[in-house]
Amino acid sequence: MPLPPLELIIAFIACLGGDGCSTTQADLYRKFIEMTGLNISDHSWREQVKKTSLPLLILWLWLRCLDAVSRKVISFEPSSPFSEFQHIWLHDGSSQAVYDELKDVLPGRFNKVSPAAIEMHATVDLLEDSFVRVQMTEDTRSERACLPALHSSLKRTLILIDAGYFELEYFGAVDDREGCFLCRAPQSINPVIHWCEREDGKQYHRYEGKKLNEVLSSFPKDKCMDLDVEWSQLSKRTFRLVVRWNGQRGCWVFIVTNLSRDNFSLEQVFLAYRLRWQIELIFKEVKSYAGWHRFNTKFATLVISLILLSFIVATLKRYLAHATEADMNAEISTHKVAKCGTHLFGNVMKSLMKKSRCLSRDLKSLISFWEKSAKREHPARDRQTGRSVLGLISGGAA
């Protein structure tokens, strides 16, 4: 007997985003039977969910979901230089160990600890607070091979990238398309310095024409440095390099960018790169509160399906969080939304499955609960030291 696809998907979403801790196929099967009341054997259920068509269906559903919910929900104050950007992409990856028997299909980087693992490379639009692109690969795939594809024009687009994705040719392509980028550079970089200035305005002409490693030891550790540099791989193209000493870690921090020095100060460059942390928080929400964890199953198709569904859960909850925020004079914490109201979220899924008249009531109950219990704790502090320090404001606080 074939499984009804809509009921199956809703049961999965309720299982991953609602109450309970489901870590096995048996947990998922029992939830499906509980919600549908269908008389389907465990064996038949397993045979259906391991089909290759399931992840394709879920991927199609997620793409439709993103098309439906993507809208601008965050913006910069007009006085902020970053208000010129229509899109700010945050790109990073996160890996997760899977069942060890999948090591031939999904090999992991750490053979002894996690012989099988999967990695999700994601691009999030900060201003839409939604995913733009996700690529799922085995954990051994090179990060640089998973950089986001570039449009023919990137005008008014800023891309924030982690050091693992450092790729000079890619930066050149972004620059050619009139886009902007910020990327933390690895410690091994050694470009030629064309121009160098300290944060207080003092210029160091004696460093011009020298390699970075030749003069780095003489950089002041209590001041930031602003440089124009060139790599031999990209001759006749200079990028901006800002340098700061991290006393806690005992190393230099390098940020490569093509943001104009006239419009974006050295400090603003460092603060802007900190916004990339928002994608780390999304990964945490997906892993901790949307069911993305190590499922005890040897079926790769089911593993992929469940991971995709975890991202659908996070997407739906963030959309509902911003919908809640729209009529409030306050900001909603997407982190709190992800972890609370799980029982009410489960009620919404049940009503949706049964096409119940209670759907509207259950949805209002969930939103009302979040209005009272999921506000951001310290919005004033955020404007001083948090994500709002550069003038970033959400719809509810605008």
Tab-separated table of C-alpha atoms in Angstrom:
chain	number	residue	atom	x	y	z
A	1	MET	CA	0.000	0.000	0.000
A	2	PRO	CA	1.581	3.355	-1.052
A	3	LEU	CA	1.996	5.988	1.627
A	4	PRO	CA	0.006	9.227	1.190
A	5	PRO	CA	2.831	11.745	0.507
A	6	LEU	CA	1.226	14.804	2.132
A	7	GLU	CA	0.444	12.940	5.352
A	8	LEU	CA	3.937	11.431	5.408
A	9	ILE	CA	5.642	14.831	5.032
A	10	ILE	CA	3.459	16.490	7.672
A	11	ALA	CA	4.083	13.630	10.106
A	12	PHE	CA	7.836	14.010	9.563
A	13	ILE	CA	7.663	17.777	10.150
A	14	ALA	CA	5.575	17.283	13.299
A	15	CYS	CA	8.074	14.692	14.526
A	16	LEU	CA	11.130	16.874	13.906
A	17	GLY	CA	9.666	20.235	14.929
A	18	GLY	CA	7.195	19.234	17.606
A	19	ASP	CA	7.444	17.494	20.962
A	20	GLY	CA	9.459	14.346	21.471
A	21	CYS	CA	12.908	13.088	20.571
A	22	SER	CA	12.824	10.882	17.493
A	23	THR	CA	16.125	9.233	16.678
A	24	THR	CA	15.111	5.958	15.035
A	25	GLN	CA	12.977	4.777	12.141
A	26	ALA	CA	10.637	3.157	14.654
A	27	ASP	CA	9.994	6.558	16.289
A	28	LEU	CA	9.117	8.063	12.922
A	29	TYR	CA	6.895	5.138	12.001
A	30	ARG	CA	4.964	5.316	15.264
A	31	LYS	CA	4.430	9.056	14.848
A	32	PHE	CA	3.077	8.519	11.337
A	33	ILE	CA	0.619	5.851	12.532
A	34	GLU	CA	-0.408	7.994	15.502
A	35	MET	CA	-1.230	11.007	13.336
A	36	THR	CA	-2.861	9.196	10.403
A	37	GLY	CA	-4.470	6.158	12.010
A	38	LEU	CA	-3.630	4.150	8.887
A	39	ASN	CA	-3.158	0.395	9.049
A	40	ILE	CA	0.295	0.144	7.475
A	41	SER	CA	2.884	-2.355	8.623
A	42	ASP	CA	6.337	-1.324	9.750
A	43	HIS	CA	7.868	-3.298	6.865
A	44	SER	CA	5.737	-1.544	4.236
A	45	TRP	CA	6.552	1.844	5.736
A	46	ARG	CA	10.290	1.138	5.618
A	47	GLU	CA	10.142	-0.022	2.006
A	48	GLN	CA	8.400	3.202	0.996
A	49	VAL	CA	10.571	5.731	2.841
A	50	LYS	CA	13.842	4.329	1.480
A	51	LYS	CA	12.833	5.006	-2.131
A	52	THR	CA	14.961	7.531	-4.042
A	53	SER	CA	11.835	9.485	-4.968
A	54	LEU	CA	11.325	10.652	-1.352
A	55	PRO	CA	14.292	13.092	-1.116
A	56	LEU	CA	13.408	14.432	-4.573
A	57	LEU	CA	9.858	15.128	-3.400
A	58	ILE	CA	11.087	16.807	-0.230
A	59	LEU	CA	13.635	18.913	-2.151
A	60	TRP	CA	10.894	20.055	-4.537
A	61	LEU	CA	8.694	20.898	-1.555
A	62	TRP	CA	11.445	22.911	0.099
A	63	LEU	CA	12.084	24.919	-3.068
A	64	ARG	CA	8.371	25.704	-3.289
A	65	CYS	CA	8.431	26.643	0.395
A	66	LEU	CA	11.349	29.037	-0.108
A	67	ASP	CA	9.619	30.674	-3.074
A	68	ALA	CA	6.512	31.199	-0.951
A	69	VAL	CA	8.117	32.576	2.226
A	70	SER	CA	11.124	34.552	0.943
A	71	ARG	CA	10.653	38.262	1.545
A	72	LYS	CA	12.662	41.067	3.059
A	73	VAL	CA	12.163	41.041	6.824
A	74	ILE	CA	15.348	42.797	7.989
A	75	SER	CA	16.915	46.029	6.782
A	76	PHE	CA	19.580	48.570	7.638
A	77	GLU	CA	18.843	52.065	8.828
A	78	PRO	CA	19.151	54.585	5.945
A	79	SER	CA	22.186	56.154	7.628
A	80	SER	CA	24.131	52.875	7.514
A	81	PRO	CA	26.500	52.447	4.538
A	82	PHE	CA	25.262	48.842	4.316
A	83	SER	CA	21.770	50.053	3.410
A	84	GLU	CA	22.921	50.164	-0.217
A	85	PHE	CA	22.835	46.350	-0.408
A	86	GLN	CA	19.667	44.564	-1.500
A	87	HIS	CA	21.125	41.162	-0.645
A	88	ILE	CA	23.679	40.067	1.943
A	89	TRP	CA	24.602	36.410	1.514
A	90	LEU	CA	26.144	34.456	4.376
A	91	HIS	CA	27.875	31.251	3.270
A	92	ASP	CA	29.179	28.418	5.433
A	93	GLY	CA	28.959	24.675	5.952
A	94	SER	CA	28.177	22.276	8.779
A	95	SER	CA	28.758	18.532	9.004
A	96	GLN	CA	26.938	15.772	10.850
A	97	ALA	CA	27.913	12.167	11.549
A	98	VAL	CA	25.511	9.542	10.200
A	99	TYR	CA	25.126	5.791	10.671
A	100	ASP	CA	28.550	4.113	10.322
A	101	GLU	CA	27.329	1.637	7.698
A	102	LEU	CA	26.961	4.531	5.260
A	103	LYS	CA	30.738	5.138	5.156
A	104	ASP	CA	31.027	3.928	1.544
A	105	VAL	CA	28.261	6.259	0.339
A	106	LEU	CA	28.918	9.220	2.660
A	107	PRO	CA	32.558	9.021	3.829
A	108	GLY	CA	33.603	11.251	6.715
A	109	ARG	CA	36.858	13.148	7.199
A	110	PHE	CA	37.567	11.529	10.566
A	111	ASN	CA	37.641	7.800	9.838
A	112	LYS	CA	38.076	6.578	13.407
A	113	VAL	CA	35.588	8.872	15.136
A	114	SER	CA	32.948	9.320	12.414
A	115	PRO	CA	33.598	7.072	9.403
A	116	ALA	CA	30.362	8.295	7.787
A	117	ALA	CA	29.291	11.934	7.701
A	118	ILE	CA	27.424	14.418	5.561
A	119	GLU	CA	27.988	18.142	5.083
A	120	MET	CA	25.533	20.873	4.188
A	121	HIS	CA	26.941	23.952	2.461
A	122	ALA	CA	24.348	26.702	2.813
A	123	THR	CA	23.880	30.270	1.652
A	124	VAL	CA	21.485	32.443	3.654
A	125	ASP	CA	20.180	35.875	2.695
A	126	LEU	CA	20.555	37.904	5.882
A	127	LEU	CA	17.912	40.463	4.897
A	128	GLU	CA	15.335	37.778	4.035
A	129	ASP	CA	16.472	35.552	6.919
A	130	SER	CA	16.005	32.602	4.584
A	131	PHE	CA	18.051	30.087	2.638
A	132	VAL	CA	19.146	30.935	-0.890
A	133	ARG	CA	21.049	27.769	-1.715
A	134	VAL	CA	21.974	24.476	-0.049
A	135	GLN	CA	24.360	21.829	-1.332
A	136	MET	CA	24.554	18.437	0.357
A	137	THR	CA	27.805	16.488	-0.050
A	138	GLU	CA	29.889	13.804	1.581
A	139	ASP	CA	32.048	15.243	4.372
A	140	THR	CA	35.278	14.684	2.414
A	141	ARG	CA	34.349	17.116	-0.384
A	142	SER	CA	36.508	20.248	-0.640
A	143	GLU	CA	34.791	23.320	0.791
A	144	ARG	CA	36.095	25.520	-2.019
A	145	ALA	CA	34.279	23.343	-4.548
A	146	CYS	CA	30.995	24.257	-2.821
A	147	LEU	CA	31.016	28.048	-3.074
A	148	PRO	CA	27.668	29.557	-4.121
A	149	ALA	CA	27.056	29.925	-7.848
A	150	LEU	CA	27.252	33.508	-9.096
A	151	HIS	CA	24.600	35.400	-11.037
A	152	SER	CA	25.564	37.346	-14.146
A	153	SER	CA	25.224	40.523	-12.083
A	154	LEU	CA	25.835	40.901	-8.344
A	155	LYS	CA	25.258	44.623	-8.131
A	156	ARG	CA	24.170	45.647	-4.591
A	157	THR	CA	25.009	42.173	-3.266
A	158	LEU	CA	27.480	41.488	-0.434
A	159	ILE	CA	28.793	37.964	0.209
A	160	LEU	CA	30.295	36.965	3.587
A	161	ILE	CA	32.479	33.860	3.454
A	162	ASP	CA	34.408	31.802	6.017
A	163	ALA	CA	38.138	31.070	5.718
A	164	GLY	CA	37.572	27.481	4.585
A	165	TYR	CA	36.097	28.799	1.322
A	166	PHE	CA	38.959	31.231	0.588
A	167	GLU	CA	39.360	31.281	-3.215
A	168	LEU	CA	41.009	34.210	-5.007
A	169	GLU	CA	39.576	33.391	-8.444
A	170	TYR	CA	36.098	33.404	-6.932
A	171	PHE	CA	36.677	36.847	-5.404
A	172	GLY	CA	37.780	38.097	-8.804
A	173	ALA	CA	34.582	36.754	-10.363
A	174	VAL	CA	32.465	38.506	-7.701
A	175	ASP	CA	34.342	41.748	-8.358
A	176	ASP	CA	33.829	41.409	-12.122
A	177	ARG	CA	30.062	41.121	-11.546
A	178	GLU	CA	30.011	44.358	-9.517
A	179	GLY	CA	29.419	42.437	-6.292
A	180	CYS	CA	31.139	42.881	-2.939
A	181	PHE	CA	32.610	40.270	-0.629
A	182	LEU	CA	34.114	39.811	2.833
A	183	CYS	CA	36.159	36.720	3.598
A	184	ARG	CA	38.327	35.756	6.514
A	185	ALA	CA	41.678	34.679	5.113
A	186	PRO	CA	43.812	31.765	6.356
A	187	GLN	CA	47.043	32.384	8.262
A	188	SER	CA	49.098	31.212	5.283
A	189	ILE	CA	48.344	34.167	2.973
A	190	ASN	CA	51.351	36.152	1.741
A	191	PRO	CA	50.329	38.843	-0.776
A	192	VAL	CA	52.386	41.830	-1.917
A	193	ILE	CA	51.566	45.079	-0.097
A	194	HIS	CA	50.805	48.107	-2.303
A	195	TRP	CA	49.587	50.494	0.395
A	196	CYS	CA	49.431	50.368	4.191
A	197	GLU	CA	47.798	52.609	6.801
A	198	ARG	CA	47.252	52.256	10.533
A	199	GLU	CA	43.764	52.852	11.981
A	200	ASP	CA	44.846	56.264	13.322
A	201	GLY	CA	45.860	57.426	9.832
A	202	LYS	CA	49.611	56.829	9.961
A	203	GLN	CA	50.911	55.453	6.656
A	204	TYR	CA	53.743	52.941	6.269
A	205	HIS	CA	55.331	53.567	2.883
A	206	ARG	CA	58.330	51.393	3.795
A	207	TYR	CA	56.101	48.304	3.587
A	208	GLU	CA	55.046	48.957	-0.007
A	209	GLY	CA	56.286	46.332	-2.459
A	210	LYS	CA	57.072	43.814	0.295
A	211	LYS	CA	55.429	40.496	1.075
A	212	LEU	CA	53.089	40.419	4.067
A	213	ASN	CA	55.112	37.807	5.951
A	214	GLU	CA	58.246	39.966	5.672
A	215	VAL	CA	56.721	42.803	7.711
A	216	LEU	CA	53.892	41.189	9.687
A	217	SER	CA	55.974	40.798	12.842
A	218	SER	CA	56.457	44.576	12.972
A	219	PHE	CA	52.718	45.357	12.840
A	220	PRO	CA	51.434	46.942	16.089
A	221	LYS	CA	49.282	44.511	18.054
A	222	ASP	CA	47.227	47.267	19.668
A	223	LYS	CA	46.174	48.843	16.359
A	224	CYS	CA	44.341	47.638	13.257
A	225	MET	CA	45.968	47.904	9.839
A	226	ASP	CA	44.339	48.696	6.495
A	227	LEU	CA	46.178	47.496	3.367
A	228	ASP	CA	45.873	47.243	-0.400
A	229	VAL	CA	47.413	43.950	-1.526
A	230	GLU	CA	47.950	41.887	-4.661
A	231	TRP	CA	48.395	38.148	-5.221
A	232	SER	CA	50.445	36.726	-8.075
A	233	GLN	CA	47.460	34.536	-9.085
A	234	LEU	CA	45.451	37.705	-9.783
A	235	SER	CA	47.981	40.097	-11.227
A	236	LYS	CA	46.982	43.726	-11.695
A	237	ARG	CA	44.018	43.293	-9.323
A	238	THR	CA	44.273	44.631	-5.778
A	239	PHE	CA	42.022	43.818	-2.854
A	240	ARG	CA	41.676	45.423	0.529
A	241	LEU	CA	43.111	43.517	3.492
A	242	VAL	CA	42.334	44.547	7.069
A	243	VAL	CA	44.462	43.094	9.856
A	244	ARG	CA	43.889	42.832	13.606
A	245	TRP	CA	45.705	40.957	16.373
A	246	ASN	CA	43.578	38.504	18.376
A	247	GLY	CA	45.145	38.428	21.812
A	248	GLN	CA	42.941	35.613	23.115
A	249	ARG	CA	43.945	33.207	20.344
A	250	GLY	CA	47.417	34.620	19.849
A	251	CYS	CA	47.121	35.059	16.077
A	252	TRP	CA	46.429	37.657	13.398
A	253	VAL	CA	42.963	38.052	11.904
A	254	PHE	CA	42.892	38.792	8.170
A	255	ILE	CA	39.761	39.978	6.338
A	256	VAL	CA	39.937	40.303	2.544
A	257	THR	CA	37.350	42.510	0.861
A	258	ASN	CA	36.648	44.821	-2.059
A	259	LEU	CA	34.498	47.200	-0.010
A	260	SER	CA	35.462	50.797	-0.715
A	261	ARG	CA	37.634	52.463	1.885
A	262	ASP	CA	35.797	55.738	1.218
A	263	ASN	CA	32.423	54.297	2.246
A	264	PHE	CA	33.303	51.552	4.731
A	265	SER	CA	35.686	52.192	7.598
A	266	LEU	CA	38.129	49.629	8.885
A	267	GLU	CA	36.003	49.036	11.998
A	268	GLN	CA	32.846	48.631	9.915
A	269	VAL	CA	34.550	45.895	7.888
A	270	PHE	CA	35.303	43.899	11.038
A	271	LEU	CA	31.791	44.449	12.403
A	272	ALA	CA	30.230	43.410	9.091
A	273	TYR	CA	32.150	40.144	9.045
A	274	ARG	CA	30.695	39.322	12.471
A	275	LEU	CA	27.259	39.192	10.828
A	276	ARG	CA	28.349	35.900	9.269
A	277	TRP	CA	27.769	34.392	12.713
A	278	GLN	CA	24.033	34.497	11.980
A	279	ILE	CA	24.343	31.451	9.716
A	280	GLU	CA	26.086	29.581	12.533
A	281	LEU	CA	23.035	30.289	14.700
A	282	ILE	CA	20.758	28.890	11.993
A	283	PHE	CA	22.823	25.702	11.848
A	284	LYS	CA	22.532	25.450	15.633
A	285	GLU	CA	18.752	25.825	15.444
A	286	VAL	CA	18.503	23.154	12.762
A	287	LYS	CA	20.707	20.719	14.664
A	288	SER	CA	19.397	21.341	18.166
A	289	TYR	CA	15.707	22.099	17.649
A	290	ALA	CA	14.693	20.879	14.169
A	291	GLY	CA	15.760	17.253	14.344
A	292	TRP	CA	19.010	17.314	12.326
A	293	HIS	CA	21.017	14.706	14.189
A	294	ARG	CA	22.449	11.243	13.784
A	295	PHE	CA	19.537	9.024	12.799
A	296	ASN	CA	20.010	5.322	13.399
A	297	THR	CA	19.268	4.213	9.836
A	298	LYS	CA	21.391	2.661	7.112
A	299	PHE	CA	19.259	4.054	4.273
A	300	ALA	CA	21.051	7.030	2.702
A	301	THR	CA	17.865	8.247	1.006
A	302	LEU	CA	16.065	8.457	4.351
A	303	VAL	CA	19.012	10.272	5.950
A	304	ILE	CA	19.006	12.859	3.152
A	305	SER	CA	15.220	13.229	3.391
A	306	LEU	CA	15.297	13.830	7.139
A	307	ILE	CA	18.090	16.394	6.883
A	308	LEU	CA	16.185	18.301	4.205
A	309	LEU	CA	13.075	18.161	6.381
A	310	SER	CA	15.030	19.616	9.293
A	311	PHE	CA	15.790	22.650	7.144
A	312	ILE	CA	12.127	22.870	6.123
A	313	VAL	CA	11.169	22.939	9.817
A	314	ALA	CA	13.644	25.763	10.472
A	315	THR	CA	12.392	27.666	7.407
A	316	LEU	CA	8.739	27.378	8.479
A	317	LYS	CA	9.422	28.427	12.053
A	318	ARG	CA	11.473	31.446	10.998
A	319	TYR	CA	8.734	32.496	8.583
A	320	LEU	CA	6.119	32.215	11.333
A	321	ALA	CA	8.424	34.100	13.721
A	322	HIS	CA	8.653	37.065	11.354
A	323	ALA	CA	4.904	36.881	10.698
A	324	THR	CA	4.421	37.123	14.475
A	325	GLU	CA	6.828	40.050	14.636
A	326	ALA	CA	5.094	42.008	11.858
A	327	ASP	CA	2.283	43.247	14.123
A	328	MET	CA	4.493	43.836	17.158
A	329	ASN	CA	6.514	46.808	18.295
A	330	ALA	CA	9.285	44.455	19.371
A	331	GLU	CA	11.711	41.903	17.953
A	332	ILE	CA	11.170	38.165	18.063
A	333	SER	CA	14.018	35.791	18.916
A	334	THR	CA	14.160	33.091	16.240
A	335	HIS	CA	16.236	31.041	18.669
A	336	LYS	CA	13.386	31.044	21.206
A	337	VAL	CA	10.848	30.309	18.481
A	338	ALA	CA	12.890	27.281	17.443
A	339	LYS	CA	12.953	25.793	20.948
A	340	CYS	CA	9.585	26.726	22.466
A	341	GLY	CA	5.951	26.217	21.529
A	342	THR	CA	6.731	22.758	20.182
A	343	HIS	CA	3.462	21.265	21.415
A	344	LEU	CA	1.464	24.084	19.814
A	345	PHE	CA	3.465	23.659	16.597
A	346	GLY	CA	2.545	19.968	16.657
A	347	ASN	CA	-1.132	20.924	16.993
A	348	VAL	CA	-0.848	23.085	13.883
A	349	MET	CA	0.620	20.149	11.940
A	350	LYS	CA	-2.156	17.833	13.121
A	351	SER	CA	-4.856	20.288	12.071
A	352	LEU	CA	-3.117	20.778	8.738
A	353	MET	CA	-3.056	17.043	8.096
A	354	LYS	CA	-6.723	16.589	8.946
A	355	LYS	CA	-7.730	19.787	7.092
A	356	SER	CA	-9.455	20.721	10.339
A	357	ARG	CA	-11.392	23.892	10.981
A	358	CYS	CA	-9.223	24.192	14.086
A	359	LEU	CA	-6.167	25.103	11.952
A	360	SER	CA	-6.773	28.853	12.229
A	361	ARG	CA	-7.357	28.591	15.981
A	362	ASP	CA	-4.222	26.481	16.533
A	363	LEU	CA	-2.113	28.836	14.450
A	364	LYS	CA	-3.371	31.856	16.408
A	365	SER	CA	-2.591	30.050	19.682
A	366	LEU	CA	0.984	29.400	18.522
A	367	ILE	CA	1.539	32.989	17.385
A	368	SER	CA	-0.014	34.385	20.573
A	369	PHE	CA	2.327	32.247	22.658
A	370	TRP	CA	5.384	33.435	20.745
A	371	GLU	CA	4.277	37.075	21.082
A	372	LYS	CA	4.433	36.687	24.859
A	373	SER	CA	7.291	34.235	25.295
A	374	ALA	CA	9.739	34.646	22.395
A	375	LYS	CA	10.765	38.310	22.444
A	376	ARG	CA	14.445	39.191	22.158
A	377	GLU	CA	15.810	39.724	25.653
A	378	HIS	CA	18.237	42.610	25.134
A	379	PRO	CA	17.482	44.673	21.989
A	380	ALA	CA	19.237	47.718	23.467
A	381	ARG	CA	22.394	45.663	24.047
A	382	ASP	CA	22.196	44.341	20.475
A	383	ARG	CA	22.350	47.912	19.198
A	384	GLN	CA	25.543	48.472	21.195
A	385	THR	CA	27.471	45.238	20.745
A	386	GLY	CA	25.260	42.741	18.897
A	387	ARG	CA	23.988	42.229	15.382
A	388	SER	CA	22.282	45.661	15.307
A	389	VAL	CA	25.461	47.677	15.897
A	390	LEU	CA	25.672	48.469	12.165
A	391	GLY	CA	22.066	49.663	12.055
A	392	LEU	CA	20.381	46.341	11.313
A	393	ILE	CA	16.689	46.412	12.260
A	394	SER	CA	13.946	43.821	11.954
A	395	GLY	CA	10.401	44.362	10.704
A	396	GLY	CA	8.875	44.386	14.182
A	397	ALA	CA	11.229	47.041	15.479
A	398	ALA	CA	11.174	49.247	12.385
